[in-house]
Coordinates of C-alpha atoms in Angstrom, one line a residue:
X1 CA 0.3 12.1 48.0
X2 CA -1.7 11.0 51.3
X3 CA 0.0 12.3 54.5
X4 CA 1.4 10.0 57.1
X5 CA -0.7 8.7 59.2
X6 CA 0.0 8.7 63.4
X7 CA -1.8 7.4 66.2
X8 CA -4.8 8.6 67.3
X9 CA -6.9 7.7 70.7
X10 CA -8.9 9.6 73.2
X11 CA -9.4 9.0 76.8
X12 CA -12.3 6.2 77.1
X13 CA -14.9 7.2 79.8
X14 CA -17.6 5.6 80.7
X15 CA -21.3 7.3 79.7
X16 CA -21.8 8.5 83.4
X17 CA -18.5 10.2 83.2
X18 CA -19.1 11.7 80.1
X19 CA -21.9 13.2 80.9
X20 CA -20.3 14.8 84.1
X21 CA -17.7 16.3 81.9
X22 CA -20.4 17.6 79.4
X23 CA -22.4 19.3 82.8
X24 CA -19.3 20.5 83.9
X25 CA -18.6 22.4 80.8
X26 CA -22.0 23.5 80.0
X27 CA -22.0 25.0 83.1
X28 CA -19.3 27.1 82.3
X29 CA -20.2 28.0 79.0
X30 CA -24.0 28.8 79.4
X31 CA -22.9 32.2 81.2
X32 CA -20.9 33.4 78.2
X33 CA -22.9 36.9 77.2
X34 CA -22.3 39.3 74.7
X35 CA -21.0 42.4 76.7
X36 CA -20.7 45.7 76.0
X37 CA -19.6 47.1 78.9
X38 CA -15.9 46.5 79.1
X39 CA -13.2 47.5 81.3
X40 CA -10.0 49.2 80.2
X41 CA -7.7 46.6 83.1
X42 CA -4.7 45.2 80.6
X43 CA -5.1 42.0 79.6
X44 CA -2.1 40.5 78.7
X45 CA -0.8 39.3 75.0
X46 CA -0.1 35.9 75.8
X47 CA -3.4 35.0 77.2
X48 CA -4.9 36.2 73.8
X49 CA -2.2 33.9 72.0
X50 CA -3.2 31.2 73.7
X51 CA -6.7 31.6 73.2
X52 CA -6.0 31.9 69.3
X53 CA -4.1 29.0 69.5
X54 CA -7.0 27.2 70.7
X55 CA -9.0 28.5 68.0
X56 CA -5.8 27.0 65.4
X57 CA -6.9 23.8 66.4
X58 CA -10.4 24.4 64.5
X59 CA -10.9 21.7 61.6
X60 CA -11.0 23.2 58.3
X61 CA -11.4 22.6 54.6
X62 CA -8.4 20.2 53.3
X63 CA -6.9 21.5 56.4
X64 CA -6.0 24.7 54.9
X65 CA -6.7 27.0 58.0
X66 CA -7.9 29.7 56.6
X67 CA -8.2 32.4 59.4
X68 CA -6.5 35.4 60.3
X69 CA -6.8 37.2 63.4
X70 CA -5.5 40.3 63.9
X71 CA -5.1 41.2 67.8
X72 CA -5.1 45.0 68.1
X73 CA -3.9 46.8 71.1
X74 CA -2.6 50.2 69.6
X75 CA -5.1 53.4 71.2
X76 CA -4.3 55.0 68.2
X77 CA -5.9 52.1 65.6
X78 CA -8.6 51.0 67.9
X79 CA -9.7 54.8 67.2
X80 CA -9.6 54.6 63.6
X81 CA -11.4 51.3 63.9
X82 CA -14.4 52.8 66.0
X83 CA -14.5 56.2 63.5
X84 CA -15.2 54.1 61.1
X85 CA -17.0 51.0 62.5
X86 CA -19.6 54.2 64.0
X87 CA -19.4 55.6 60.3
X88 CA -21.0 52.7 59.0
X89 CA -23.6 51.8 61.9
X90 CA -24.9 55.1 61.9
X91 CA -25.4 54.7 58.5
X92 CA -26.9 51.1 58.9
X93 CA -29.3 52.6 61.8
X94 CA -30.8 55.6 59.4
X95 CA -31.1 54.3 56.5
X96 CA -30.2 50.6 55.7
X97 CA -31.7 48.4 58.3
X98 CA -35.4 47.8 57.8
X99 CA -38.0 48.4 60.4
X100 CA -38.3 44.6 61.4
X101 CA -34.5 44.4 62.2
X102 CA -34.5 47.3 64.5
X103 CA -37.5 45.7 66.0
X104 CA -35.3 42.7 66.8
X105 CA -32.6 44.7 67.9
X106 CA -35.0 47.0 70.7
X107 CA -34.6 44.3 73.4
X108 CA -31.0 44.4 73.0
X109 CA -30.6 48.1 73.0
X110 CA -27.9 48.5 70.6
X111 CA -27.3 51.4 69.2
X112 CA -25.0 52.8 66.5
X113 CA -22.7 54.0 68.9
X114 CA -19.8 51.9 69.8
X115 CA -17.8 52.9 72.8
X116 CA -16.4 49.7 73.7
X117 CA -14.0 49.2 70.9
X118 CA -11.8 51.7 72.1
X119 CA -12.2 50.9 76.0
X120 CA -11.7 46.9 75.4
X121 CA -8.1 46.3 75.6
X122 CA -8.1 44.3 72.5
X123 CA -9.8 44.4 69.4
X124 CA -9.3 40.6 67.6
X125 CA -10.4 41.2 63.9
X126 CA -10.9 37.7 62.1
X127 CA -10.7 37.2 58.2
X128 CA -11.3 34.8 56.3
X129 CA -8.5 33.3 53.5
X130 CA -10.2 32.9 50.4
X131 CA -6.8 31.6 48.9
X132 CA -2.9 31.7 50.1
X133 CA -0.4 33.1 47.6
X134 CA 2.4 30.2 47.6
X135 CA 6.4 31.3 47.6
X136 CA 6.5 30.6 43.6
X137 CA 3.3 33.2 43.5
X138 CA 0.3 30.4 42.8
X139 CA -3.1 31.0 44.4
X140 CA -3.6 28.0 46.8
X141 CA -7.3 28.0 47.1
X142 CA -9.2 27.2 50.6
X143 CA -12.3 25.4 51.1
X144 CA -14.9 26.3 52.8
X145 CA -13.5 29.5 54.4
X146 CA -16.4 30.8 55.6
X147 CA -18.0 27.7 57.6
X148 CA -14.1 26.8 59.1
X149 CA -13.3 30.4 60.2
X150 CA -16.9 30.2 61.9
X151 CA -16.1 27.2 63.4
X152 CA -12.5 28.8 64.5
X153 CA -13.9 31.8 66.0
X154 CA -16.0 29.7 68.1
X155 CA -13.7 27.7 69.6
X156 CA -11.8 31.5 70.2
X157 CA -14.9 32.8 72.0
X158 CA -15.2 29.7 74.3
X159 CA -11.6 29.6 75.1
X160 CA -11.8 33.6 76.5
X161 CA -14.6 32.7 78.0
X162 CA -13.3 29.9 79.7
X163 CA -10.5 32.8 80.9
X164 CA -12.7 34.8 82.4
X165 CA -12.7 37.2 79.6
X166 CA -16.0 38.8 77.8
X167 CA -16.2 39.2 74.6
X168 CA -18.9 40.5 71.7
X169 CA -19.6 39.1 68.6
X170 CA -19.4 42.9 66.0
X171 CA -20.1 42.9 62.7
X172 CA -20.5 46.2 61.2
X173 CA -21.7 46.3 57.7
X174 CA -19.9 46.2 55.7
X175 CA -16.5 46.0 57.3
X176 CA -14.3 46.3 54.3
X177 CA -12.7 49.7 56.2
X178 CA -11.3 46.5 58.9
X179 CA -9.0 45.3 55.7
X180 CA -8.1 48.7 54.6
X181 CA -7.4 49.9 58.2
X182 CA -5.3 46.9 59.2
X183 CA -3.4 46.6 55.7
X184 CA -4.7 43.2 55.0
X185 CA -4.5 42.2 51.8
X186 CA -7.3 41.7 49.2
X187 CA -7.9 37.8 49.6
X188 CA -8.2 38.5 53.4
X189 CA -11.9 39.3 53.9
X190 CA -13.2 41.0 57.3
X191 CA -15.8 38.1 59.1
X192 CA -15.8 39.5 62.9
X193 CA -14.4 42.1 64.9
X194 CA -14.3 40.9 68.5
X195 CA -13.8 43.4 71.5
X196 CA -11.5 41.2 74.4
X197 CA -11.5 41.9 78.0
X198 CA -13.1 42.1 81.3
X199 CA -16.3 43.1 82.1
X200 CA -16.5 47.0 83.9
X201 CA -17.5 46.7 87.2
X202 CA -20.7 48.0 87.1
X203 CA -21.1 45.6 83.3
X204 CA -24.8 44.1 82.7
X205 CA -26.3 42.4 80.0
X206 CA -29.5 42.3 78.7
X207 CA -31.6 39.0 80.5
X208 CA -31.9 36.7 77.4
X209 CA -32.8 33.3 77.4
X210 CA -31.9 30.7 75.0
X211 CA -34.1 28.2 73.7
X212 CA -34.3 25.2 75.3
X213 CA -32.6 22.2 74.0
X214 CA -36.0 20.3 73.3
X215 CA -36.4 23.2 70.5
X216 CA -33.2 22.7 68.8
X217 CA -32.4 19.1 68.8
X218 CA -33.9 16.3 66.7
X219 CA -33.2 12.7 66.8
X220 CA -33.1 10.6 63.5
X221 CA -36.0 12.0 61.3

């Protein structure tokens, strides 16, 4: 059965105005870096709600939402969650990554060790829902999980951004050790581990440019 239907307008601006808005948030967004430098100054939980509830308002597959994120704060997991993360990179770093990755990576100067995931003072781990267990027990099935929790944890990253919060796309591979650390359950699959908080004082980033927009965008064919 279709769902009701409600109301729906937007605020109607003219193109001058629209574009203004568009500046005015480019602006802001275009200074969003990856850190890895993080300070250990409390941020607190409700800021992190609200930016997750910003993230909620991503579309998704048949609507089904299919995102957890688990906001980690404990000392004690963050730990467990750097042993292991480390585990893996290091492992990644010898012996798994080929020499044209680490190549890519140089500029960046990552290494396998990850001291910011126990100095940032949270830790958001995102999974994707590959189905919901209903309350008589059926598998719901989700759609498209993996594009609409990408889509989610952008919306996240812009809104802690927007807060004046840094944050850093991880992905250790694999992450499975997230799920098993966290006591997620098997149809919960680790996507992205995101370190929250404010840059350290003396924070830099490495001085990356982005393409210009001439190089990504293409009208009609």
């Amino acid at each position: 059965m279709p769902a009701p239907q409600i109301p729906f307008s937007l605020p109607s601006f003219n193109s001058d105005e629209q574009e203004l808005k568009l500046k005015t948030l480019h602006s802001m967004l275009v200074t969003r870096r990856s850190c890895r430098m993080f300070s250990g100054e409390p941020v607190h939980r409700d800021v992190i709600e609200a930016a997750v509830a910003i993230a909620n308002t991503a579309p998704s597959g048949a609507n089904r939402q299919p995102w957890r994120f688990v906001c980690v704060s404990d000392p004690a997991i963050k730990r467990e969650i750097r042993i292991a993360a480390e585990a893996e990179e290091r492992e990644s770093y010898d012996h798994r990554m080929p020499a044209e990755w680490l190549e890519a990576l140089e500029p960046i100067g990552t290494t396998w060790e990850k001291p910011f995931l126990e100095i940032a003072p949270w830790l958001v781990v995102v999974f994707r829902v590959d189905f919901e267990i209903a309350p008589d027990g059926r598998r719901l099935k989700t759609y498209y999980p993996v594009e609409s929790t990408g889509l989610a944890c952008g919306l996240f990253l812009a809104a802690c951004h927007v807060a004046g919060l840094a944050t850093l796309t991880h992905t250790p591979s694999p992450m499975n050790f997230l799920r098993a650390i966290l006591n997620r359950p098997e149809h919960e699959k680790p996507f992205l581990l995101i370190p929250v908080g404010r840059p350290a004082v003396n924070a830099t980033v490495p001085d990356l440019k982005k393409k210009p927009v001439t190089d990504v965008l293409v009208w009609n064919r």
